[in-house]
Tab-separated table of C-alpha atoms in Angstrom:
chain	number	residue	atom	x	y	z
I	1	UNK	CA	120.125	10.215	41.091
I	2	UNK	CA	120.603	7.997	38.062
I	3	UNK	CA	122.277	4.590	38.029
I	4	UNK	CA	123.445	4.922	34.473
I	5	UNK	CA	124.456	8.417	33.379
I	6	UNK	CA	125.310	7.195	29.879
I	7	UNK	CA	121.717	6.063	29.316
I	8	UNK	CA	120.424	9.479	30.380
I	9	UNK	CA	122.877	11.164	28.011
I	10	UNK	CA	121.707	8.925	25.167
I	11	UNK	CA	118.046	9.635	25.936
I	12	UNK	CA	118.733	13.375	26.002
I	13	UNK	CA	120.566	13.259	22.661
I	14	UNK	CA	117.773	11.253	21.022
I	15	UNK	CA	115.181	13.695	22.340
I	16	UNK	CA	117.176	16.675	21.031
I	17	UNK	CA	117.566	15.099	17.585
I	18	UNK	CA	113.856	14.290	17.339
I	19	UNK	CA	113.029	17.781	18.572
I	20	UNK	CA	115.360	19.320	15.996
I	21	UNK	CA	113.677	17.397	13.189
I	22	UNK	CA	110.161	18.227	14.402
I	23	UNK	CA	110.855	21.941	14.886
I	24	UNK	CA	112.743	22.153	11.587
I	25	UNK	CA	109.750	20.636	9.778
I	26	UNK	CA	107.496	23.191	11.449
I	27	UNK	CA	109.734	26.125	10.530
I	28	UNK	CA	110.177	24.991	6.931
I	29	UNK	CA	106.430	24.481	6.513
I	30	UNK	CA	105.790	28.025	7.741
I	31	UNK	CA	108.481	29.319	5.383
I	32	UNK	CA	106.855	27.466	2.485
I	33	UNK	CA	103.565	29.204	3.278
I	34	UNK	CA	105.418	32.506	2.819
I	35	UNK	CA	106.942	31.281	-0.500
I	36	UNK	CA	110.552	31.239	0.772
I	37	UNK	CA	113.147	29.571	-1.435
I	38	UNK	CA	114.975	26.411	-0.297
I	39	UNK	CA	117.773	28.310	1.394
I	40	UNK	CA	115.349	30.608	3.195
I	41	UNK	CA	113.314	27.599	4.273
I	42	UNK	CA	116.407	25.844	5.589
I	43	UNK	CA	117.543	28.894	7.550
I	44	UNK	CA	114.084	29.337	9.031
I	45	UNK	CA	113.907	25.674	10.015
I	46	UNK	CA	117.415	25.753	11.463
I	47	UNK	CA	116.722	28.915	13.470
I	48	UNK	CA	113.591	27.352	14.934
I	49	UNK	CA	115.347	24.085	15.709
I	50	UNK	CA	118.398	25.498	17.482
I	51	UNK	CA	117.113	28.840	18.777
I	52	UNK	CA	115.734	27.800	22.149
I	53	UNK	CA	118.567	25.378	22.876
I	54	UNK	CA	121.156	28.004	21.994
I	55	UNK	CA	119.644	30.520	24.412
I	56	UNK	CA	119.538	27.805	27.097
I	57	UNK	CA	123.177	26.810	26.592
I	58	UNK	CA	124.368	30.415	26.630
I	59	UNK	CA	122.533	30.935	29.912
I	60	UNK	CA	124.117	27.750	31.268
I	61	UNK	CA	127.547	28.981	30.213
I	62	UNK	CA	128.312	26.140	27.828
I	63	UNK	CA	128.896	25.739	24.090
I	64	UNK	CA	125.592	25.569	22.181
I	65	UNK	CA	124.665	21.948	21.537
I	66	UNK	CA	124.572	22.184	17.749
I	67	UNK	CA	128.156	23.462	17.592
I	68	UNK	CA	129.447	20.219	19.110
I	69	UNK	CA	127.866	17.881	16.560
I	70	UNK	CA	127.052	18.465	12.855
I	71	UNK	CA	124.206	15.973	13.183
I	72	UNK	CA	121.772	18.791	13.985
I	73	UNK	CA	122.714	20.662	10.812
I	74	UNK	CA	122.190	17.472	8.824
I	75	UNK	CA	118.930	16.810	10.645
I	76	UNK	CA	117.585	20.160	9.460
I	77	UNK	CA	118.679	19.299	5.924
I	78	UNK	CA	116.755	16.016	6.222
I	79	UNK	CA	113.707	17.989	7.345
I	80	UNK	CA	113.999	20.245	4.293
I	81	UNK	CA	114.307	17.217	2.014
I	82	UNK	CA	111.242	15.676	3.660
I	83	UNK	CA	109.163	18.786	3.007
I	84	UNK	CA	110.405	19.055	-0.587
I	85	UNK	CA	109.692	15.404	-1.389
I	86	UNK	CA	106.494	14.920	0.591
I	87	UNK	CA	105.169	18.476	0.712
I	88	UNK	CA	102.118	17.732	-1.406
I	89	UNK	CA	101.169	14.803	0.780
I	90	UNK	CA	101.754	16.812	3.953
I	91	UNK	CA	99.504	19.620	2.670
I	92	UNK	CA	96.655	17.131	2.564
I	93	UNK	CA	97.038	16.453	6.265
I	94	UNK	CA	95.154	19.097	8.182
I	95	UNK	CA	97.254	21.039	10.680
I	96	UNK	CA	100.415	19.026	9.950
I	97	UNK	CA	102.577	21.992	10.939
I	98	UNK	CA	100.718	22.222	14.251
I	99	UNK	CA	101.467	18.584	15.068
I	100	UNK	CA	105.190	18.922	14.320
I	101	UNK	CA	105.347	22.193	16.232
I	102	UNK	CA	103.750	20.529	19.255
I	103	UNK	CA	106.121	17.556	19.080
I	104	UNK	CA	109.069	19.932	18.894
I	105	UNK	CA	107.785	21.912	21.867
I	106	UNK	CA	107.394	18.761	23.954
I	107	UNK	CA	110.740	17.240	23.010
I	108	UNK	CA	112.769	20.397	23.538
I	109	UNK	CA	111.007	21.107	26.816
I	110	UNK	CA	112.209	17.740	28.090
I	111	UNK	CA	115.710	18.170	26.685
I	112	UNK	CA	116.074	21.653	28.156
I	113	UNK	CA	114.791	20.593	31.555
I	114	UNK	CA	117.091	17.583	31.746
I	115	UNK	CA	120.180	19.450	30.573
I	116	UNK	CA	119.569	22.164	33.153
I	117	UNK	CA	119.338	19.507	35.857
I	118	UNK	CA	122.599	18.004	34.597
I	119	UNK	CA	124.211	21.412	35.096
I	120	UNK	CA	123.100	21.485	38.706
I	121	UNK	CA	120.143	23.840	38.373
I	122	UNK	CA	117.339	23.557	40.897
I	123	UNK	CA	114.081	22.039	39.720
I	124	UNK	CA	112.202	25.319	39.402
I	125	UNK	CA	115.015	26.791	37.328
I	126	UNK	CA	115.060	23.650	35.173
I	127	UNK	CA	111.340	24.063	34.463
I	128	UNK	CA	111.898	27.660	33.301
I	129	UNK	CA	114.882	26.636	31.185
I	130	UNK	CA	112.829	23.856	29.649
I	131	UNK	CA	110.159	26.387	28.714
I	132	UNK	CA	112.768	28.690	27.160
I	133	UNK	CA	114.228	25.775	25.206
I	134	UNK	CA	110.832	24.741	23.905
I	135	UNK	CA	109.178	28.090	23.253
I	136	UNK	CA	112.001	30.414	22.144
I	137	UNK	CA	112.443	28.668	18.788
I	138	UNK	CA	108.837	29.410	17.901
I	139	UNK	CA	109.345	33.076	18.797
I	140	UNK	CA	112.377	33.274	16.501
I	141	UNK	CA	110.398	31.591	13.714
I	142	UNK	CA	107.499	34.025	14.003
I	143	UNK	CA	109.820	37.043	14.087
I	144	UNK	CA	111.589	35.833	10.927
I	145	UNK	CA	108.232	35.336	9.234
I	146	UNK	CA	106.912	38.689	10.447
I	147	UNK	CA	104.138	37.071	12.497
I	148	UNK	CA	103.024	37.781	16.052
I	149	UNK	CA	104.792	35.112	18.200
I	150	UNK	CA	102.379	32.364	19.144
I	151	UNK	CA	103.252	32.613	22.847
I	152	UNK	CA	101.699	36.093	22.880
I	153	UNK	CA	98.380	34.775	21.615
I	154	UNK	CA	95.673	33.588	23.951
I	155	UNK	CA	96.373	30.077	22.608
I	156	UNK	CA	98.040	27.887	25.248
I	157	UNK	CA	101.661	27.275	24.233
I	158	UNK	CA	104.272	28.185	26.829
I	159	UNK	CA	102.032	26.998	29.674
I	160	UNK	CA	101.922	23.553	28.074
I	161	UNK	CA	105.723	23.567	28.164
I	162	UNK	CA	105.734	24.577	31.826
I	163	UNK	CA	103.274	21.799	32.652
I	164	UNK	CA	105.473	19.262	30.879
I	165	UNK	CA	108.553	20.458	32.760
I	166	UNK	CA	106.734	20.265	36.092
I	167	UNK	CA	105.520	16.752	35.276
I	168	UNK	CA	109.034	15.651	34.302
I	169	UNK	CA	110.690	17.065	37.426
I	170	UNK	CA	107.923	15.771	39.646
I	171	UNK	CA	108.317	12.233	38.352
I	172	UNK	CA	112.092	12.348	38.766
I	173	UNK	CA	111.681	13.572	42.343
I	174	UNK	CA	109.292	10.687	42.951
I	175	UNK	CA	111.978	8.248	41.785
I	176	UNK	CA	110.213	7.269	38.558
I	177	UNK	CA	112.315	5.784	35.752
I	178	UNK	CA	113.774	8.504	33.512
I	179	UNK	CA	112.473	7.018	30.252
I	180	UNK	CA	108.950	6.756	31.666
I	181	UNK	CA	109.270	10.338	32.901
I	182	UNK	CA	110.171	11.438	29.363
I	183	UNK	CA	107.131	9.663	27.934
I	184	UNK	CA	104.734	11.131	30.501
I	185	UNK	CA	106.126	14.647	30.070
I	186	UNK	CA	105.875	14.337	26.269
I	187	UNK	CA	102.258	13.183	26.473
I	188	UNK	CA	101.465	15.959	28.973
I	189	UNK	CA	102.661	18.744	26.668
I	190	UNK	CA	101.008	17.259	23.583
I	191	UNK	CA	97.727	16.526	25.359
I	192	UNK	CA	97.448	20.057	26.743
I	193	UNK	CA	98.175	21.604	23.340
I	194	UNK	CA	95.819	19.337	21.425
I	195	UNK	CA	92.974	19.628	23.927
I	196	UNK	CA	93.375	23.391	24.252
I	197	UNK	CA	93.093	23.873	20.500
I	198	UNK	CA	90.366	21.272	20.057
I	199	UNK	CA	88.127	22.742	22.750
I	200	UNK	CA	89.243	26.375	22.396
I	201	UNK	CA	90.684	26.534	25.905
I	202	UNK	CA	92.763	29.637	26.496
I	203	UNK	CA	94.141	31.923	29.159
I	204	UNK	CA	92.329	35.184	29.948
I	205	UNK	CA	93.393	38.049	27.719
I	206	UNK	CA	94.422	41.509	28.873
I	207	UNK	CA	91.913	44.250	28.275
I	208	UNK	CA	92.914	47.853	27.610
I	209	UNK	CA	92.254	50.114	30.571
I	210	UNK	CA	89.720	52.828	29.922
């Protein structure tokens, strides 16, 4: 499908690195709110950053991505350093953690979808794997912090990931350039998340049966 496989591999690696940094920032910020020490914050950020991708790679039957390159470990360390050095400034920015969490969700959704396609998965499977890659890290973070996972709230989270995966696969099927497909999918996930929170859009909630 692609004329230059090396370019696609480079795009995927860049997306995974950016996603790692964004999710690590989100995890470390949440850990800071719980007064974790530096090591606890790093472990929380690392678990968030690699959790979804690890589950994806295990399901694909391949070595988890972070075990093949120490760059992801260093990327999480850079995220910790960023929070330590610029934490006071970041606290002044309203919902900073939400923005980084959304960026991480979008980036890992794309990375997970593309990697699944590279492994020969069908498009519908790739969309599900992209959702697992994007959303599972947040579940791990919330479990570590003893919070109810955000995907179980009425707030739209996983569905934004699914929409981004569908947009990405749809554009690839239509023959659209891969880089443009990445951009559109990224904007799709972010736009859905931001608009849903801004205008309080949510899925229906389950009611207990009487």
